[in-house]
JSON list of C-alpha atoms in Angstrom, two decimals:
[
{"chain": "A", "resi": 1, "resn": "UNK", "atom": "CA", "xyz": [0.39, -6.29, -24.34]},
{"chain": "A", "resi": 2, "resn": "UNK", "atom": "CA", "xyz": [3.88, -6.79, -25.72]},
{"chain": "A", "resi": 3, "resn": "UNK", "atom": "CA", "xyz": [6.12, -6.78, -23.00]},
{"chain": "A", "resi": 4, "resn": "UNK", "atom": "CA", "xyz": [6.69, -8.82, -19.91]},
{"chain": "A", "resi": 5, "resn": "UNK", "atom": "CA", "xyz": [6.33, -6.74, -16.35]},
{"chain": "A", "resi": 6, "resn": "UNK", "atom": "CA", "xyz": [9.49, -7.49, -14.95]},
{"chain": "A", "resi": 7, "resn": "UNK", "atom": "CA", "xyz": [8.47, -7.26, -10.62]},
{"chain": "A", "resi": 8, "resn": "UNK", "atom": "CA", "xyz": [12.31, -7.88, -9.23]},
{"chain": "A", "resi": 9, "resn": "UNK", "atom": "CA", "xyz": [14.81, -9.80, -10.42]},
{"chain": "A", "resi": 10, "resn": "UNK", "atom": "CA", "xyz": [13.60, -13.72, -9.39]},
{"chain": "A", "resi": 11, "resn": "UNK", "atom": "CA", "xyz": [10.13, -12.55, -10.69]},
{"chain": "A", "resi": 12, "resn": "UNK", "atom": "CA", "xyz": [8.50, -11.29, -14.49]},
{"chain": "A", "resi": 13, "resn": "UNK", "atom": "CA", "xyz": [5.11, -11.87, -14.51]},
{"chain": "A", "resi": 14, "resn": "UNK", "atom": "CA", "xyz": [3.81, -12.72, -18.44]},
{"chain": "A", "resi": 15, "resn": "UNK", "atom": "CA", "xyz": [2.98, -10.52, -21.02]},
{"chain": "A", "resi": 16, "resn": "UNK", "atom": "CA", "xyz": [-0.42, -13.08, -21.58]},
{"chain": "A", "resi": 17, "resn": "UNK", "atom": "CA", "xyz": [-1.37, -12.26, -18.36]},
{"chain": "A", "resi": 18, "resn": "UNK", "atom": "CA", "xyz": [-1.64, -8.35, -18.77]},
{"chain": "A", "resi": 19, "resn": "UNK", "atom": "CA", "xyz": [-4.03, -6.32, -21.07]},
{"chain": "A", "resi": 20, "resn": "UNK", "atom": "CA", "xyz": [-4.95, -3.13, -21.15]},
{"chain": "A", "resi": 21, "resn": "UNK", "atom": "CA", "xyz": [-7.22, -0.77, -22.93]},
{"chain": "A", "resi": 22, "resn": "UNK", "atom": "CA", "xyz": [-7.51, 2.97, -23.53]},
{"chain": "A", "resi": 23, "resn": "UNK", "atom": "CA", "xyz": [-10.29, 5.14, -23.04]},
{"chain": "A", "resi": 24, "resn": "UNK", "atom": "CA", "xyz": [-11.32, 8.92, -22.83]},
{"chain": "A", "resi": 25, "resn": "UNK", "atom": "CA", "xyz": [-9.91, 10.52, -20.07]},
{"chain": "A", "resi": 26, "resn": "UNK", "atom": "CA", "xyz": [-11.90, 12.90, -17.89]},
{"chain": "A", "resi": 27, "resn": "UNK", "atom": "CA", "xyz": [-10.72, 16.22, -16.58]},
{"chain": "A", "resi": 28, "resn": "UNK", "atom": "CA", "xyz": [-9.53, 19.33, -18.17]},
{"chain": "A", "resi": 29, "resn": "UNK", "atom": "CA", "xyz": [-8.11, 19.03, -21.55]},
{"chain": "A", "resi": 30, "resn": "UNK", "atom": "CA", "xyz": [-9.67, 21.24, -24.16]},
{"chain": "A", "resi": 31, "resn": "UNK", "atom": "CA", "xyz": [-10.91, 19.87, -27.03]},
{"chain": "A", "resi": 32, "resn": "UNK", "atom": "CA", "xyz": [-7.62, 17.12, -26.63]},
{"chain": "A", "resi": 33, "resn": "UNK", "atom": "CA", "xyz": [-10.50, 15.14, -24.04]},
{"chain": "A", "resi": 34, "resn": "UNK", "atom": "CA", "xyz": [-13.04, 14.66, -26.51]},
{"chain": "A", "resi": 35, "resn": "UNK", "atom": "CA", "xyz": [-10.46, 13.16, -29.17]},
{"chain": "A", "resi": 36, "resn": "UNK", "atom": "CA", "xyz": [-7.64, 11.24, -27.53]},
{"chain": "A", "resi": 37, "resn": "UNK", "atom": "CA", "xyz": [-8.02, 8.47, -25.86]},
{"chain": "A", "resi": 38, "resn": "UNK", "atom": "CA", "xyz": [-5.36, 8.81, -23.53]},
{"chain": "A", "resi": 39, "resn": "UNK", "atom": "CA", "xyz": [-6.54, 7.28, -19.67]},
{"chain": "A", "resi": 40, "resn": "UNK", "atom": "CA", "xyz": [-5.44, 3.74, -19.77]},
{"chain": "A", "resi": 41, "resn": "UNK", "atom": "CA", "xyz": [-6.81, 0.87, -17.79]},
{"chain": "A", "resi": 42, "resn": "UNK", "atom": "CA", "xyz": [-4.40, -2.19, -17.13]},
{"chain": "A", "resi": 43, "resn": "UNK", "atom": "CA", "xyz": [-5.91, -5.45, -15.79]},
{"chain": "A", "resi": 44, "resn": "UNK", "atom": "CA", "xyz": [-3.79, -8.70, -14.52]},
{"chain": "A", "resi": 45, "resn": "UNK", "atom": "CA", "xyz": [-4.77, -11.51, -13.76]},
{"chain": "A", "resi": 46, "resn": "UNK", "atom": "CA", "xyz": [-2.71, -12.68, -11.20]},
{"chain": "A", "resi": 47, "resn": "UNK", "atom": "CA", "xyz": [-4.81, -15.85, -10.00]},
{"chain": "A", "resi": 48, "resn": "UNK", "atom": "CA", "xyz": [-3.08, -17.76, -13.01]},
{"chain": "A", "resi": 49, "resn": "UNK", "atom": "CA", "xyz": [0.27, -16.69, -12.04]},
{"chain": "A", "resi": 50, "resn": "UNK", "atom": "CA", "xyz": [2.06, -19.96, -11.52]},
{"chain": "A", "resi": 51, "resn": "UNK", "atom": "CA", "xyz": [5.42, -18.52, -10.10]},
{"chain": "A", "resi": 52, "resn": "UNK", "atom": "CA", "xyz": [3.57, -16.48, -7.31]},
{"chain": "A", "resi": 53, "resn": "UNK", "atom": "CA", "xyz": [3.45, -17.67, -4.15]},
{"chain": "A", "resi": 54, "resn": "UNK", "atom": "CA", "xyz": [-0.42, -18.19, -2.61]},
{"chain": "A", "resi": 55, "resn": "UNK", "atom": "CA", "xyz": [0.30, -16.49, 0.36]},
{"chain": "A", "resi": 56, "resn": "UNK", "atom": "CA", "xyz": [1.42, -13.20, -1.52]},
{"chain": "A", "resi": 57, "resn": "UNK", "atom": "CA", "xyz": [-1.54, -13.50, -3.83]},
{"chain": "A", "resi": 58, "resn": "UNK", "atom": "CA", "xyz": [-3.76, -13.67, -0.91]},
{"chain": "A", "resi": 59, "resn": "UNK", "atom": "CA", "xyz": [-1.54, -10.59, 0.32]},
{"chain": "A", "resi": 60, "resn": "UNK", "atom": "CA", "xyz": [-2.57, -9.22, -3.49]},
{"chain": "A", "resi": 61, "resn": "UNK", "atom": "CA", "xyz": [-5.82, -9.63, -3.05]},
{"chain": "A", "resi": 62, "resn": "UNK", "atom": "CA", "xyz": [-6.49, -7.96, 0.07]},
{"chain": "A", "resi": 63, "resn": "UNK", "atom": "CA", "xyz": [-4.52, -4.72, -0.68]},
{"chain": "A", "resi": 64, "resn": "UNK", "atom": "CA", "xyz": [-6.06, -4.49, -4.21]},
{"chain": "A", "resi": 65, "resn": "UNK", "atom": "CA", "xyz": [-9.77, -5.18, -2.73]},
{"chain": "A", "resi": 66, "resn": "UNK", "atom": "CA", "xyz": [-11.25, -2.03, -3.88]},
{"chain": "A", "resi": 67, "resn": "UNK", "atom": "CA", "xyz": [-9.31, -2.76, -7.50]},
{"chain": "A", "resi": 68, "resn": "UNK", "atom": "CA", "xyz": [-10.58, -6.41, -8.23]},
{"chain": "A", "resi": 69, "resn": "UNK", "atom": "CA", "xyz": [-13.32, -6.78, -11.48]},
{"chain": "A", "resi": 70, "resn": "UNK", "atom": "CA", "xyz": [-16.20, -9.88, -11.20]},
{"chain": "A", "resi": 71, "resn": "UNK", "atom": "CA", "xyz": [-13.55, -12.09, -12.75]},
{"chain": "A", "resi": 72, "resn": "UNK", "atom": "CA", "xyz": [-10.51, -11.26, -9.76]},
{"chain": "A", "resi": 73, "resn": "UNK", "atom": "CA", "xyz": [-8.64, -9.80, -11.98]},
{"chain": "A", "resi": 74, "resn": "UNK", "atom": "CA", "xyz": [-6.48, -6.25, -10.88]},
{"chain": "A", "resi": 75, "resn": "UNK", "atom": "CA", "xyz": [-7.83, -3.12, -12.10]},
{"chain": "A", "resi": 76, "resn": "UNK", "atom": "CA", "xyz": [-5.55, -0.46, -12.71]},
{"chain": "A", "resi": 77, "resn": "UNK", "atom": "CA", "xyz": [-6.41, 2.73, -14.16]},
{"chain": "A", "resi": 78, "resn": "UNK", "atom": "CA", "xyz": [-4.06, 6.26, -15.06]},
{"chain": "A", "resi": 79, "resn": "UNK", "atom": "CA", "xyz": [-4.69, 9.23, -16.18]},
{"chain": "A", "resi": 80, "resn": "UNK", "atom": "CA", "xyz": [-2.09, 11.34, -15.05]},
{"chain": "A", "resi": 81, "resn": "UNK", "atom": "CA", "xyz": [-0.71, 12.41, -17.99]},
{"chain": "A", "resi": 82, "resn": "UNK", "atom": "CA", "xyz": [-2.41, 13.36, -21.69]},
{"chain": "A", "resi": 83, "resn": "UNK", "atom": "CA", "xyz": [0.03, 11.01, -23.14]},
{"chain": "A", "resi": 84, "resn": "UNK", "atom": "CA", "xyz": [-1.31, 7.32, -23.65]},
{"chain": "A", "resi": 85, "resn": "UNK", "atom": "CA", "xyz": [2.05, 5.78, -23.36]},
{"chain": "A", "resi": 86, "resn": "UNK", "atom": "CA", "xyz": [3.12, 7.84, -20.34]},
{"chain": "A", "resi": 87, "resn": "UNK", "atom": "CA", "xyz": [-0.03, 6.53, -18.46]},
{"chain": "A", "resi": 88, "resn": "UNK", "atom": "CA", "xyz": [0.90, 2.83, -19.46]},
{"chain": "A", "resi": 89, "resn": "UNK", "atom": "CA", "xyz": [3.84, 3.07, -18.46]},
{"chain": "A", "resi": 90, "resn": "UNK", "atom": "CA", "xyz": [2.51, 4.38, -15.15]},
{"chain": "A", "resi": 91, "resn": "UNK", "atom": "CA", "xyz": [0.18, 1.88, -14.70]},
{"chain": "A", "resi": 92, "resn": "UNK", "atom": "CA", "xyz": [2.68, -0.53, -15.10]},
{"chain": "A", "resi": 93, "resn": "UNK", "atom": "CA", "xyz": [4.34, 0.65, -12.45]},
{"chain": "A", "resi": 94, "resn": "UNK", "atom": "CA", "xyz": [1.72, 1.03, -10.06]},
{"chain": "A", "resi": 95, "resn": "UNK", "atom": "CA", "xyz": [0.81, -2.78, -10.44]},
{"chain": "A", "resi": 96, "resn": "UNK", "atom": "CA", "xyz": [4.88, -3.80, -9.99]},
{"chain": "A", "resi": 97, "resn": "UNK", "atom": "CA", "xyz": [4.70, -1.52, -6.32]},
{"chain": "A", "resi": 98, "resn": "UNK", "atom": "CA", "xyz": [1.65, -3.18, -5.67]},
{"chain": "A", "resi": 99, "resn": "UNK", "atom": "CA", "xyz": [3.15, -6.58, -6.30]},
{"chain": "A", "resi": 100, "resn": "UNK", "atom": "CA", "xyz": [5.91, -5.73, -4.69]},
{"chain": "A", "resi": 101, "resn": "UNK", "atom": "CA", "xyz": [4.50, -4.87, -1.59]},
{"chain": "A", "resi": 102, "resn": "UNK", "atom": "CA", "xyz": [2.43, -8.11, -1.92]},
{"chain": "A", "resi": 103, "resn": "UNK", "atom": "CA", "xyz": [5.76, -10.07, -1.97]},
{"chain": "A", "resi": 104, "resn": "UNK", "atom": "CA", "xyz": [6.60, -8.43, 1.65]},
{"chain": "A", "resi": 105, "resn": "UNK", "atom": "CA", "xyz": [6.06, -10.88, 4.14]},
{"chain": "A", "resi": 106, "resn": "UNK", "atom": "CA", "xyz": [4.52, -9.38, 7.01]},
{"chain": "A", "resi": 107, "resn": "UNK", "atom": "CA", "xyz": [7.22, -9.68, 10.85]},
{"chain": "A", "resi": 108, "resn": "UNK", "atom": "CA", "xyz": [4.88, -11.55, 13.45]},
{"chain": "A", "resi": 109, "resn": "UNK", "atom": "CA", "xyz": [4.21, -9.32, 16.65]},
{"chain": "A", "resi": 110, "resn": "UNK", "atom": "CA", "xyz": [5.50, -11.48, 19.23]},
{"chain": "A", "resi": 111, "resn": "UNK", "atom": "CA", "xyz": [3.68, -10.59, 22.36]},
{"chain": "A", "resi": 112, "resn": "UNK", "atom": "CA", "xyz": [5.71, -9.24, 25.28]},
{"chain": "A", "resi": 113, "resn": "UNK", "atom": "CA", "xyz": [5.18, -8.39, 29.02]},
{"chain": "A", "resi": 114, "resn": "UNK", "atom": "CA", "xyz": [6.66, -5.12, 30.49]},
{"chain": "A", "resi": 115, "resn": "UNK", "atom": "CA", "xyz": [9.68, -5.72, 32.75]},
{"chain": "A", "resi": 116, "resn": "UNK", "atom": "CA", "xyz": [9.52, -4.84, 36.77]},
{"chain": "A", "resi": 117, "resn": "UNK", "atom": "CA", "xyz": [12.38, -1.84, 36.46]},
{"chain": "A", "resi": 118, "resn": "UNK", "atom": "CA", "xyz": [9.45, -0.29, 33.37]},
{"chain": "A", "resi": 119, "resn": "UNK", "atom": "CA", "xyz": [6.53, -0.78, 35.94]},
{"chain": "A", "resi": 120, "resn": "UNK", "atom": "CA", "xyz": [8.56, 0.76, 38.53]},
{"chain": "A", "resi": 121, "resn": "UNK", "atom": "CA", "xyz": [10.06, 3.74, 36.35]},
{"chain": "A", "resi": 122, "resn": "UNK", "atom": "CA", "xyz": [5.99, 4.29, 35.16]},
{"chain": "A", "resi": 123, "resn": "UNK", "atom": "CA", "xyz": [4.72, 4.63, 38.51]},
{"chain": "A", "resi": 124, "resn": "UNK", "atom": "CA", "xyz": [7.58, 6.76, 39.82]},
{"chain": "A", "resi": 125, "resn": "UNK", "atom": "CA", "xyz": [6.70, 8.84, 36.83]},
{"chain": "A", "resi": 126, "resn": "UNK", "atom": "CA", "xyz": [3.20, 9.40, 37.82]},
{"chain": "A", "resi": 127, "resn": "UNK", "atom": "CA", "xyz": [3.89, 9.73, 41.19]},
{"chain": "A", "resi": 128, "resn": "UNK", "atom": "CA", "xyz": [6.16, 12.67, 40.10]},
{"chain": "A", "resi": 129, "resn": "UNK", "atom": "CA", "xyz": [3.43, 13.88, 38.11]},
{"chain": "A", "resi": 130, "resn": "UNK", "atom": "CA", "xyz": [0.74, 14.10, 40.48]},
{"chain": "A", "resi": 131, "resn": "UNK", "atom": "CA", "xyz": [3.00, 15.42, 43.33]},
{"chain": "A", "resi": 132, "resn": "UNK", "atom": "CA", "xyz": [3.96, 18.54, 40.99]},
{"chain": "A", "resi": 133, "resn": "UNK", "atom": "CA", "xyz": [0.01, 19.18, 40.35]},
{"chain": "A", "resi": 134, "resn": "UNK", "atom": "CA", "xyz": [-0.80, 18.73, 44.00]},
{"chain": "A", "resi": 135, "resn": "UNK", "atom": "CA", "xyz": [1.68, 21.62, 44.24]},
{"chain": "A", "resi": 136, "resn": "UNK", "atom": "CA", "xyz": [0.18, 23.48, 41.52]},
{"chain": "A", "resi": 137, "resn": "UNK", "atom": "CA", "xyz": [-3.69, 23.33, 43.39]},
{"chain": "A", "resi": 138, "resn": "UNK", "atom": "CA", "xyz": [-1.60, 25.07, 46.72]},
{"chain": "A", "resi": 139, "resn": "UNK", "atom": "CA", "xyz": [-1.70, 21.67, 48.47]},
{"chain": "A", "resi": 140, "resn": "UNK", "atom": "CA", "xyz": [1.76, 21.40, 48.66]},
{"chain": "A", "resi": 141, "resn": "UNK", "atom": "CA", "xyz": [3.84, 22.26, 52.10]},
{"chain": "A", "resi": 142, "resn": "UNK", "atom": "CA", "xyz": [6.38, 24.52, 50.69]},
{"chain": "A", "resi": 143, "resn": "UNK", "atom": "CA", "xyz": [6.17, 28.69, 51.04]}
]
């Protein structure tokens, strides 16, 4: 891997800790699928990432569960296009959204109690409601 992956501006994570390796890609392709290895697969190993934070790579971790290998490392495959740089390059950015979204820091729910006036405004609403179907069955008083 030759270049950096540069996340956001405070954070590039190193060119050591990404490799990737092309393979055959599946799918429709003609005779082009049995020659060119074009599908890439990216792994990153972002447990020795010194300059991210161990609550985000715990964040990582769970949202790339499904995308971990034996060793923890991040698993990212593309074939979306027949061209092998294309799908690096794509790959690449799927691990920088993922990372990004990793660096989100999630707003604690701060529980909170409905007020009186929202009680009251509830009930009067169902109250409403059930009068008007009352009326509907013919139980109301009107003619």
């Amino acid at each position: 891997m030759s270049d950096p992956l540069v996340v956001n501006d405070a954070l590039t994570a190193p060119a050591a800790l990404l490799s990737w390796s092309a393979v055959r890609a599946s799918g429709p392709g003609g005779q082009n699928v049995n020659k060119v290895a074009s599908k890439v697969e990216l792994r990153f190993d972002f447990g020795a990432w010194p300059e991210l934070a161990d609550d985000a790579k715990a964040r990582l971790r769970v949202l790339a569960r499904g995308r971990l290998d034996a060793e923890g490392r991040l698993f990212i495959v593309s074939q979306l296009t027949r061209d092998q740089l294309r799908n690096l390059d794509d790959a690449r950015e799927k691990l920088r959204a993922l990372i990004l979204r990793a660096l989100e820091v999630p707003v604690q729910r701060r529980p909170t109690r409905p007020t009186r006036a929202s009680k009251a405004r509830r009930l009067d609403e169902k109250r409403r409601t059930g009068e008007k179907k009352h009326v509907r069955r013919g139980g109301g008083d009107h003619e």
